[in-house]
Coordinates of C-alpha atoms in Angstrom, one line a residue:
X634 CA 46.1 -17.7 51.8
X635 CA 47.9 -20.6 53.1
X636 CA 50.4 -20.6 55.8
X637 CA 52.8 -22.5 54.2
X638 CA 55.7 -23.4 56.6
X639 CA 59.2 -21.9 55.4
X640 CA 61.2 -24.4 55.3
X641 CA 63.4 -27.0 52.8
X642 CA 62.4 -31.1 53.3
X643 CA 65.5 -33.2 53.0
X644 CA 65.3 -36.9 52.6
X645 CA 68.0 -39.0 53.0
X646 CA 68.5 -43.0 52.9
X647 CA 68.7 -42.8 56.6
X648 CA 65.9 -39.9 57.7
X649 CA 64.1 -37.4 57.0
X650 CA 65.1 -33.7 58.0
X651 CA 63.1 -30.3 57.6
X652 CA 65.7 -26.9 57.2
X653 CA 63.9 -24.3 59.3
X654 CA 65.1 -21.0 57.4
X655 CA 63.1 -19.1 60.1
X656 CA 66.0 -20.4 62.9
X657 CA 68.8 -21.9 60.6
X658 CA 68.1 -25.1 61.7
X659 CA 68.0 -28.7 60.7
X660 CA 65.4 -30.9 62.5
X661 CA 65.2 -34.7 62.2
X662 CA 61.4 -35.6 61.9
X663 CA 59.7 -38.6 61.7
X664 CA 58.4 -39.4 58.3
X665 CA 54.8 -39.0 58.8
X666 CA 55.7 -35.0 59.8
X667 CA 57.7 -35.0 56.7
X668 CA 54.5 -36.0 54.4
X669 CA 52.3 -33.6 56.1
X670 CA 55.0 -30.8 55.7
X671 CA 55.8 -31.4 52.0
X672 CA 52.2 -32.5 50.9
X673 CA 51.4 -29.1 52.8
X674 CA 48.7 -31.2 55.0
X675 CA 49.3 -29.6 57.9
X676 CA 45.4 -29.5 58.8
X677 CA 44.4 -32.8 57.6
X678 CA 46.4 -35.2 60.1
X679 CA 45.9 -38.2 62.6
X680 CA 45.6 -36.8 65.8
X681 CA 48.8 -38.0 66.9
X682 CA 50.4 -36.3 64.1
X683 CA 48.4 -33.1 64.9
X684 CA 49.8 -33.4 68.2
X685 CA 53.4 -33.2 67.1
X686 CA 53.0 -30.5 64.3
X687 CA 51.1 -28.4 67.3
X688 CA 54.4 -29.1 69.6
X689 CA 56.4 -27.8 67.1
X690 CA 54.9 -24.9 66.0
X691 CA 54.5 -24.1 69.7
X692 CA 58.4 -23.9 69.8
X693 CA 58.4 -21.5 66.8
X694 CA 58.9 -24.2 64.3
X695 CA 56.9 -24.4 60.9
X696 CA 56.2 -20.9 60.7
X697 CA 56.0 -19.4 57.4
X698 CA 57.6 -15.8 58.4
X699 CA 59.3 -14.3 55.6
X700 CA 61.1 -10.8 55.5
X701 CA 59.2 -7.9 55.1
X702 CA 62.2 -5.8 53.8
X703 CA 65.2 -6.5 52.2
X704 CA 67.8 -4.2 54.2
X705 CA 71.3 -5.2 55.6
X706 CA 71.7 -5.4 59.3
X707 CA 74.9 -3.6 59.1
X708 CA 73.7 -0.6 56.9
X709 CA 73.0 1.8 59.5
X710 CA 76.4 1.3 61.2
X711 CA 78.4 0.8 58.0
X712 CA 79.8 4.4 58.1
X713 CA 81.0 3.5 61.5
X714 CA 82.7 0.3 60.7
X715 CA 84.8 2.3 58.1
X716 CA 85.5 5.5 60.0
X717 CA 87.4 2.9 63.4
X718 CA 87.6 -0.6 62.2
X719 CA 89.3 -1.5 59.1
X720 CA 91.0 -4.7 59.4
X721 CA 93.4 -4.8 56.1
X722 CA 94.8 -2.5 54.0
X723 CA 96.1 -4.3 50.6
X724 CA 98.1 -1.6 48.3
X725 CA 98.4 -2.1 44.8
X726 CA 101.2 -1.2 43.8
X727 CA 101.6 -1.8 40.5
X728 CA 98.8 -3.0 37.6
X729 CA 102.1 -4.6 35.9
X730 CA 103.1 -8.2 35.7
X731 CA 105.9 -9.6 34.3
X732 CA 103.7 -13.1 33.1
X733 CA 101.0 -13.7 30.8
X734 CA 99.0 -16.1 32.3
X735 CA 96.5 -17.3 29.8
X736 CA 93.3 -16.9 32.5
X737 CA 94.8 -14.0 33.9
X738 CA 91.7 -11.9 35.0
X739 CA 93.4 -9.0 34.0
X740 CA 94.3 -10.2 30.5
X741 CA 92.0 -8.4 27.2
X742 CA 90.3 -12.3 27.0
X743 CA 89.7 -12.5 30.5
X744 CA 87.2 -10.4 31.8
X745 CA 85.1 -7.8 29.8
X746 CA 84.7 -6.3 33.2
X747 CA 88.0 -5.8 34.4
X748 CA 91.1 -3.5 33.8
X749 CA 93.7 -4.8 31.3
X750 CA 97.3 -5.2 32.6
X751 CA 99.0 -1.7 32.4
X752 CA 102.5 -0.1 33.0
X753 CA 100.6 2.5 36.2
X754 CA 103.2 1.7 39.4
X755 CA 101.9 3.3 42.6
X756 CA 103.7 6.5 43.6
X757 CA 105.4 6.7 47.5
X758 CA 103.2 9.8 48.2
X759 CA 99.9 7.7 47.4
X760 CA 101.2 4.6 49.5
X761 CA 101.7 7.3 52.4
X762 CA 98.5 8.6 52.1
X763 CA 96.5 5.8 52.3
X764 CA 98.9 4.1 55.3
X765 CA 97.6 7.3 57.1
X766 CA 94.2 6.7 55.7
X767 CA 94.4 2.9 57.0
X768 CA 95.9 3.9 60.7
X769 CA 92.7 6.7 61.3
X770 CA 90.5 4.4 60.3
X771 CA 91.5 1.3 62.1
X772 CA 91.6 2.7 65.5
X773 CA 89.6 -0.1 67.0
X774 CA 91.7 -2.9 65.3
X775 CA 93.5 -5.0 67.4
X776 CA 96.7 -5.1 64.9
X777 CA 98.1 -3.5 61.7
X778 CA 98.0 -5.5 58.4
X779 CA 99.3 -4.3 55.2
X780 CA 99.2 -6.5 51.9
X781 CA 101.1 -5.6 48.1
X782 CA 99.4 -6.4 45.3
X783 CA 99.8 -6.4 41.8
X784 CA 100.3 -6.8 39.0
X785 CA 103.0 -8.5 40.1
X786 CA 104.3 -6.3 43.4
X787 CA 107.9 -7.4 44.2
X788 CA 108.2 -5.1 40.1
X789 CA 108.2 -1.9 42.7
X790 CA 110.0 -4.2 45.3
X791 CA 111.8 -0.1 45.8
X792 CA 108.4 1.1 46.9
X793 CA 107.7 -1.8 49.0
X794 CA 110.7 -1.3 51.1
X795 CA 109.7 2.6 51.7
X796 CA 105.9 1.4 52.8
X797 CA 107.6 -1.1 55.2
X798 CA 109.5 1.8 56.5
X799 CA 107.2 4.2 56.7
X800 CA 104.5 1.8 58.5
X801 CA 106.4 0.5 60.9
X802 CA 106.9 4.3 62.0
X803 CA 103.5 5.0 61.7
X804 CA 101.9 2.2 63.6
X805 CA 104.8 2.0 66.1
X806 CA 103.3 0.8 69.1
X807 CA 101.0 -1.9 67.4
X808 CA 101.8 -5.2 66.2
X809 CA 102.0 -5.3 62.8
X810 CA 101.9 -8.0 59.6
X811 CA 102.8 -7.4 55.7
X812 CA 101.5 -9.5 53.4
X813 CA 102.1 -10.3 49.3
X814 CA 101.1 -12.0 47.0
X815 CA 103.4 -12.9 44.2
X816 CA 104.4 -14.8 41.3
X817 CA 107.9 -15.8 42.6
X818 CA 109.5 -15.1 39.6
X819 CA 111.7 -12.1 41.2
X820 CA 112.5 -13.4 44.7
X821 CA 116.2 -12.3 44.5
X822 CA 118.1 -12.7 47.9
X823 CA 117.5 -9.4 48.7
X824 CA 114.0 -9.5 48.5
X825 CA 113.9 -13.3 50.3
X826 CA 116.2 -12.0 53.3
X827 CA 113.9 -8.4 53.6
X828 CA 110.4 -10.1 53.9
X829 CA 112.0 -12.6 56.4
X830 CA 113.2 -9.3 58.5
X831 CA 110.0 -7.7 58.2
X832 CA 106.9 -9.9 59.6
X833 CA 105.8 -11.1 56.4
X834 CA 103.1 -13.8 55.0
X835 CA 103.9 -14.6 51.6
X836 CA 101.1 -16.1 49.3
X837 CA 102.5 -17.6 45.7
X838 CA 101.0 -18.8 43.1
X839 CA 101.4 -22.1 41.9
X840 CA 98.7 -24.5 39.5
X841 CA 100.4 -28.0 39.8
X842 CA 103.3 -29.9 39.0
X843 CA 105.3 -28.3 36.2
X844 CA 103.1 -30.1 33.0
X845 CA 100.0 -27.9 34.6
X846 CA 101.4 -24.8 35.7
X847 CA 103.3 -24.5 32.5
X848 CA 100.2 -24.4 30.5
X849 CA 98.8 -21.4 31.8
X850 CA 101.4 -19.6 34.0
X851 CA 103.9 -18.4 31.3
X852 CA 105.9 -15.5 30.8
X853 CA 105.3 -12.5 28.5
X854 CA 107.6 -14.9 25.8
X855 CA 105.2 -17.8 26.4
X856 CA 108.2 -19.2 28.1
X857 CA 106.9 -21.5 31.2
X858 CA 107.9 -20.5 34.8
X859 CA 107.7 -23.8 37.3
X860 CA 111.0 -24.1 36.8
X861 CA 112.1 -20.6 38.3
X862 CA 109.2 -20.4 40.9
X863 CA 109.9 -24.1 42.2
X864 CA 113.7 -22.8 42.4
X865 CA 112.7 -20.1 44.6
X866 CA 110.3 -21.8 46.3
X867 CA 113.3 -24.0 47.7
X868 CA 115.5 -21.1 47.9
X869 CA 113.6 -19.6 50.8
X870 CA 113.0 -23.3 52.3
X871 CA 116.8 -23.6 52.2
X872 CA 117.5 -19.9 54.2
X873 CA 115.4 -21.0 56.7
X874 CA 112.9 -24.2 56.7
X875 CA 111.1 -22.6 60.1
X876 CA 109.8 -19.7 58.1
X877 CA 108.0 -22.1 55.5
X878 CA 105.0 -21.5 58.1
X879 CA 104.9 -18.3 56.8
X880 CA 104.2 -19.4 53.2
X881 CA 101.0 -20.2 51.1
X882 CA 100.2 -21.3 47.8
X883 CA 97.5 -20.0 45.7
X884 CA 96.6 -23.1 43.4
X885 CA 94.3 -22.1 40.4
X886 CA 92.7 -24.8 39.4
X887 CA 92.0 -25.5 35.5
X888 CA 88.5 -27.9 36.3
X889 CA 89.4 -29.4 33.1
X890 CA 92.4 -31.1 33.8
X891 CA 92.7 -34.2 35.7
X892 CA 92.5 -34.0 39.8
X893 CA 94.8 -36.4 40.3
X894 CA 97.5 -34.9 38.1
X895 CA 97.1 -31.3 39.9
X896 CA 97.2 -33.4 43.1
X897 CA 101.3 -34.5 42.2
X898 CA 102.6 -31.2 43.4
X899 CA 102.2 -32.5 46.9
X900 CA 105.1 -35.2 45.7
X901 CA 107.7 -32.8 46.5
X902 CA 108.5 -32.5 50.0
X903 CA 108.4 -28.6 50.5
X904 CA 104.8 -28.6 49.7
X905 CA 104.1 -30.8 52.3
X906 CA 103.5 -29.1 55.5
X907 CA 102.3 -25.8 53.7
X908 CA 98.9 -24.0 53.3
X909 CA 96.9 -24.2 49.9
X910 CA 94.1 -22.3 48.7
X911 CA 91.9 -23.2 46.2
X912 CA 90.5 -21.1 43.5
X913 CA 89.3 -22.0 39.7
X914 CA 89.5 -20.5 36.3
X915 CA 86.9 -18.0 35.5
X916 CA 85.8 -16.6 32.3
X917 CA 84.3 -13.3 32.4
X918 CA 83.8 -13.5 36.2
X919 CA 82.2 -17.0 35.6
X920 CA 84.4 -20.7 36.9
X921 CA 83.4 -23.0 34.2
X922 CA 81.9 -26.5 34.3
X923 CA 84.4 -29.2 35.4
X924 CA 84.7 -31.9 33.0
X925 CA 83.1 -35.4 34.4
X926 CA 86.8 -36.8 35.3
X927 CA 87.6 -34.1 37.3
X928 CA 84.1 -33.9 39.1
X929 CA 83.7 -38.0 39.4
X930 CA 87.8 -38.0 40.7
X931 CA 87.0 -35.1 43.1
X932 CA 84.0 -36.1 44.4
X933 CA 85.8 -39.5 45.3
X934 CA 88.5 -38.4 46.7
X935 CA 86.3 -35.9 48.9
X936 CA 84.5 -39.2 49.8
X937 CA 87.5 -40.7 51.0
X938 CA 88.3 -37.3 53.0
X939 CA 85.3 -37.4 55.2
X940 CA 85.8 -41.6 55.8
X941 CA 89.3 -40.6 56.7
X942 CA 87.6 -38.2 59.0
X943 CA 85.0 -39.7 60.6
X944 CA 87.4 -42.7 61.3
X945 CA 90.1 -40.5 62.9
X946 CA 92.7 -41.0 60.3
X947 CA 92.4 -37.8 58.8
X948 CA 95.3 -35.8 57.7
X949 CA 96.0 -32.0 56.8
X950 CA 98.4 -32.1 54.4
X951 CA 96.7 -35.4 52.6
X952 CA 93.3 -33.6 52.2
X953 CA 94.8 -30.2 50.9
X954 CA 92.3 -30.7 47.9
X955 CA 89.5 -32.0 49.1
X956 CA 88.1 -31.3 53.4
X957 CA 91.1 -29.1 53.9
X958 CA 89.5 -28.1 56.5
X959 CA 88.2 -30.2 59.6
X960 CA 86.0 -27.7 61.2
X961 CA 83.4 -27.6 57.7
X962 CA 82.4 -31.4 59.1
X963 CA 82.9 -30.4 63.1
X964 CA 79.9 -30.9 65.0
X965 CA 79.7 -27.4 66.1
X966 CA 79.3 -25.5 63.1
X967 CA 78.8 -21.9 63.4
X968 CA 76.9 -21.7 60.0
X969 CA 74.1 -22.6 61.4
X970 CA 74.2 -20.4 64.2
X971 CA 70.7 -20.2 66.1
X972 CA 68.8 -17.0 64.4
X973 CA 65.2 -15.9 64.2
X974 CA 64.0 -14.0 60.6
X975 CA 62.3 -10.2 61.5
X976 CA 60.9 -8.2 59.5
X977 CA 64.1 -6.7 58.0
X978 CA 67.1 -8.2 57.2
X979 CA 69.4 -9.7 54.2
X980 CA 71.2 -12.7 53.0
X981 CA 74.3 -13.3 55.0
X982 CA 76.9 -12.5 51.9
X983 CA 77.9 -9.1 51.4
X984 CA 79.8 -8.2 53.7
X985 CA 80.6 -4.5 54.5
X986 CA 82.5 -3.2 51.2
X987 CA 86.3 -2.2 52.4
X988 CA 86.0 -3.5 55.9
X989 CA 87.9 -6.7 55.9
X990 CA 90.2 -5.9 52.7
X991 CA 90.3 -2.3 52.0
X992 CA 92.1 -2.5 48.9
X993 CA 93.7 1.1 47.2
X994 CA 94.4 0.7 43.0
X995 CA 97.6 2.7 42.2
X996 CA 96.0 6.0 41.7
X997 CA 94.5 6.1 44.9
X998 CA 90.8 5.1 44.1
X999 CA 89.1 2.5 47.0
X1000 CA 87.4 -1.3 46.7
X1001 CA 85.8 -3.3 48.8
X1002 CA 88.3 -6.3 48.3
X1003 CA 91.1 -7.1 45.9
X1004 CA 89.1 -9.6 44.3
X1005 CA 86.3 -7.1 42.7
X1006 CA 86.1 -5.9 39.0
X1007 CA 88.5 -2.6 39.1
X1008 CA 85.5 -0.4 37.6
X1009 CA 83.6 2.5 38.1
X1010 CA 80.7 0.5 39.3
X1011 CA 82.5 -1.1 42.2
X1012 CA 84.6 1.4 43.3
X1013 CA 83.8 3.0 46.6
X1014 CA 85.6 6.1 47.5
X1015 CA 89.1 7.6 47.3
X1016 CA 92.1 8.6 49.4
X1017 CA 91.2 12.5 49.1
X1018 CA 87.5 12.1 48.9
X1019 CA 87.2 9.3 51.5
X1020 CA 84.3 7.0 51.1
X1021 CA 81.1 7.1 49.1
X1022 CA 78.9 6.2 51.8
X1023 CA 75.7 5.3 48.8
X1024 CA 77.9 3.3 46.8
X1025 CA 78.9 1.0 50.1
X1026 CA 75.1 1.0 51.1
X1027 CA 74.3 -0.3 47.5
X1028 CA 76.8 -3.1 47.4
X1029 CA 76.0 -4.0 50.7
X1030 CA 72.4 -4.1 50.0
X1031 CA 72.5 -6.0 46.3
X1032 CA 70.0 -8.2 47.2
X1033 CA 67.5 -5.3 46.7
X1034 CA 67.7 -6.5 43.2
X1035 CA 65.0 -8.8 42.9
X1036 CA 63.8 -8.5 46.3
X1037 CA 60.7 -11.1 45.8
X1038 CA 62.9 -13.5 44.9
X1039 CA 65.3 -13.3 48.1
X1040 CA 62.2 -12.7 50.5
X1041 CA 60.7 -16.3 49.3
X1042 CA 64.5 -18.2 49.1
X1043 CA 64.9 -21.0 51.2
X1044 CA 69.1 -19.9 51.2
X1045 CA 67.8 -16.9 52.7
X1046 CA 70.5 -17.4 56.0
X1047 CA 73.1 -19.7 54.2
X1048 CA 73.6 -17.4 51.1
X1049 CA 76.8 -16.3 50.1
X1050 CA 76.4 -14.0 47.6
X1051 CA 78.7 -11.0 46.7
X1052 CA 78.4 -8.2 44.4
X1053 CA 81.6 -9.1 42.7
X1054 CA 78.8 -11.9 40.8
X1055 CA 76.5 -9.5 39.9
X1056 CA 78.7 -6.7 38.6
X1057 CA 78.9 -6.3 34.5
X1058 CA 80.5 -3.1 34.7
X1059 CA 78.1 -0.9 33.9
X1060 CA 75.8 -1.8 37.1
X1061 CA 74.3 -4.6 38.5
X1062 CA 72.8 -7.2 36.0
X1063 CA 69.8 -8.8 36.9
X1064 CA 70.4 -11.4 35.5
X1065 CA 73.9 -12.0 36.8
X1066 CA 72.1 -12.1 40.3
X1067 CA 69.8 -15.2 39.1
X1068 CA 73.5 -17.0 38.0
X1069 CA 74.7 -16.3 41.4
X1070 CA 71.6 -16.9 43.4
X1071 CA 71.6 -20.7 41.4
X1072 CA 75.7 -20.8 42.8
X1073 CA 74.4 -19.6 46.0
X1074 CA 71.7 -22.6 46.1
X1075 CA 73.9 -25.1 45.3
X1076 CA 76.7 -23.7 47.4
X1077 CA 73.8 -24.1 50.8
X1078 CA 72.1 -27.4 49.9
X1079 CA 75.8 -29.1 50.1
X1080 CA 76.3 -27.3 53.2
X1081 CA 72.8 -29.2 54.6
X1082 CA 73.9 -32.4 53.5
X1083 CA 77.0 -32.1 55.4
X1084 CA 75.4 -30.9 58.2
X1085 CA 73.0 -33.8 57.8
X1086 CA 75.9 -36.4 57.0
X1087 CA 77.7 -35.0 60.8
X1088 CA 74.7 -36.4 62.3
X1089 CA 73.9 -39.2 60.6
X1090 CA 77.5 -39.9 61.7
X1091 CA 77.1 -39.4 65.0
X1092 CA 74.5 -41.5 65.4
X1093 CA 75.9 -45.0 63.8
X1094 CA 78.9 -44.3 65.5
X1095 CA 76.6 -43.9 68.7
X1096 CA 75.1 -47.2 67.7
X1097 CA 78.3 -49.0 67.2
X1098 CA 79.4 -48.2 70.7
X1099 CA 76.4 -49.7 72.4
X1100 CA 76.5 -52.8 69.6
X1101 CA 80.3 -53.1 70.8
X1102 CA 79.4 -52.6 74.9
X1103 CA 76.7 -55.2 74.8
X1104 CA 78.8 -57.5 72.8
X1105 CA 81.6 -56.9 75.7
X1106 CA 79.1 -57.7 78.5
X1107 CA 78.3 -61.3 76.6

């Protein structure tokens, strides 16, 4: 059997790099390396080429290592996570909503996998109970943080206040943040002026200037609401502009429409200085295709964002939709973090079900995250039973289904994979995994190319310096 080295060949028009999934690495190789590598003629080489593969494989490069066994790193110490170091309790407290919005996730055309909206409003008792169940197991947290969910939440606004209350006893002592997310349909006064009083970060939902959010985000009498939200919106901006820093906007994005249209809503002032994040239609747990304008616009623009960038005349609030983010192109990226494959281990993904976003459904049952499929299947425990210790050991090791597959992946480190993909509400669908295991491909080979385009960077601006000095010394 050949020793085939474990690795992804990149070309680009300016090099030629080799992804070492053994370390999580990118190396730039001369092009002779990169022939022997992908023509797998590692044995059949000039001597000076034999010379370099030999220096590399001495420094643990080019080996073709693969994982033995597919087992989470975190399993054995999951229980322990749970039982001291929850980060974030998120409370449902109601599964009503007073819109209709036509992609809703929780609507009947939706999701086949997910609840439907219902009239079931979390009790005070329940919200106690798991507060208590949230403070014994977050002992080793630095801080306290406690979301409302819907539905839409501020509908049991009167429970809301009572959690607050009883919290803020509870966790006296330690610092502590609330956190909704919400519609912004009901922001009365009384509700603006409480959530300023009380630590707060509010998250609202917004898809675009009015023409786009109207189409979707509608109330139950197919009325539109950017009218009322954008009212509030400036309401709170008007009680006190300062606390703005405290808001974000969840923009769904309809892939569909145009990108430059959605991209408008950043035309009015009070979005200007304000966090978005970005999230697209899905279709039974699926985000559609984009239509070509939207990709060809996007892509463009995100062209322009890394320019802007790499030229220093990059700006946060005029890349909200594209490289919101400056640290994905920094030259220290932590995704590719130095590792070394042994003979267990799993894709980096899952993460421990309930350990970052502990999130309780109104009748007291427990989920790894807000964002999973409310089922059977994904549920992991409940305030009087605590957790179900198999149930997180199986979503934390999903990539036992189909373990060839993952042992031979080239996205082995990079993969981002979640159970939430591979759920179909019965159990976990093979195929489901092989749609989310293409996502997570594609999802890692962009991350290379940026990695790639960093240091291609690097190097022509390294270039131009010199070009500039000599040039200077004339």
């Amino acid at each position: 059997m050949k020793n085939i080295p474990f690795v992804l060949p990149v070309k680009t028009a300016l090099g030629h790099y080799i992804y070492e999934v053994n370390k999580n690495e990118i190396l730039f190789v001369d092009e002779n390396i990169f022939q022997c590598v992908t023509s797998e003629l590692l044995n059949k080489s000039d001597e000076a080429v034999e010379e370099q593969l030999a220096e590399l494989k001495l420094n643990g490069y080019l080996s073709s290592h693969k994982i033995k066994h597919i087992q989470h790193s975190l399993s054995e110490i999951s229980k322990n996570l749970l039982d001291r170091g929850i980060n974030q309790l998120i409370l449902q407290v109601t599964q009503e909503c007073n819109l209709r919005c036509k992609y809703c996730i929780y609507s009947e055309n939706s999701n086949v996998n997910q609840r439907m909206h219902t009239n079931s409003f979390m009790t005070l008792e329940t919200a106690k109970k798991a507060i208590d169940f949230y403070r014994i197991h977050s002992i080793d947290a630095d801080r306290a943080v406690i979301g409302f969910y819907g539905g839409e939440p501020f509908l049991n606004f009167d429970l809301i206040k009572k959690a607050v209350e009883y919290a803020e006893i509870v966790f006296e002592g330690k610092e502590i943040v609330f956190t909704a997310t919400s519609n912004a349909t009901l922001l009365s006064d009384q509700i603006i002026e409480f959530i300023m009083q009380h630590n707060f970060q509010l998250t609202i939902s917004i898809d675009g200037p009015k023409e786009l959010h109207d189409k979707n985000r509608v109330f139950a009498s197919g009325k539109g609401t950017y009218d009322k939200v954008i009212a509030n919106i400036h309401k709170i901006n008007k009680k006190n502009s300062d606390w703005m820093k405290n808001v974000s906007f969840s923009l769904v994005v309809d892939n569909q429409n145009d990108f430059y249209s959605i991209k408008k809503i950043l035309d009015d002032p009070v979005f200007q200085k304000t966090k978005f994040m970005i999230s697209y239609v899905e279709k039974d747990g699926k985000i559609q295709q984009p239509s070509n304008q939207y990709l060809t616009q996007y892509n463009y623009e995100s062209f322009l964002s890394i320019v802007r960038l790499f030229r220093g005349d990059w700006n946060r609030n005029r890349e909200k939709f594209t490289i919101s983010n400056e640290s994905s192109l920094a030259f220290e990226d932590p995704t590719f973090s130095e590792t070394q494959l042994g003979d267990y281990g799993a894709p980096n993904g899952p993460c421990v079900p309930g350990k970052l976003r502990l999130f309780v459904d109104t009748e007291g049952n427990l989920y790894s995250c807000e964002r999973v499929n409310e089922n059977k299947n994904m549920c992991i425990g409940t305030l009087k039973d605590g957790f179900n210790v198999l149930k997180i050991y199986e979503l934390l090791n999903i990539s036992q289904i189909g373990t060839e597959e993952c042992r031979s992946c080239w996205a082995f480190s990079l993969c981002g994979i979640c159970a939430k993909w591979i759920d179909d509400g019965e159990g976990m669908s093979i195929e489901n995994r092989k749609n989310a295991c293409q996502n997570a491909k594609t999802s890692a080979y962009g991350k290379i190319l940026r990695r790639i385009l960093v240091y291609e960077n690097s190097i022509h601006q390294k270039l131009m310096r010199e070009i500039i000095s000599k040039g200077e010394n004339v």
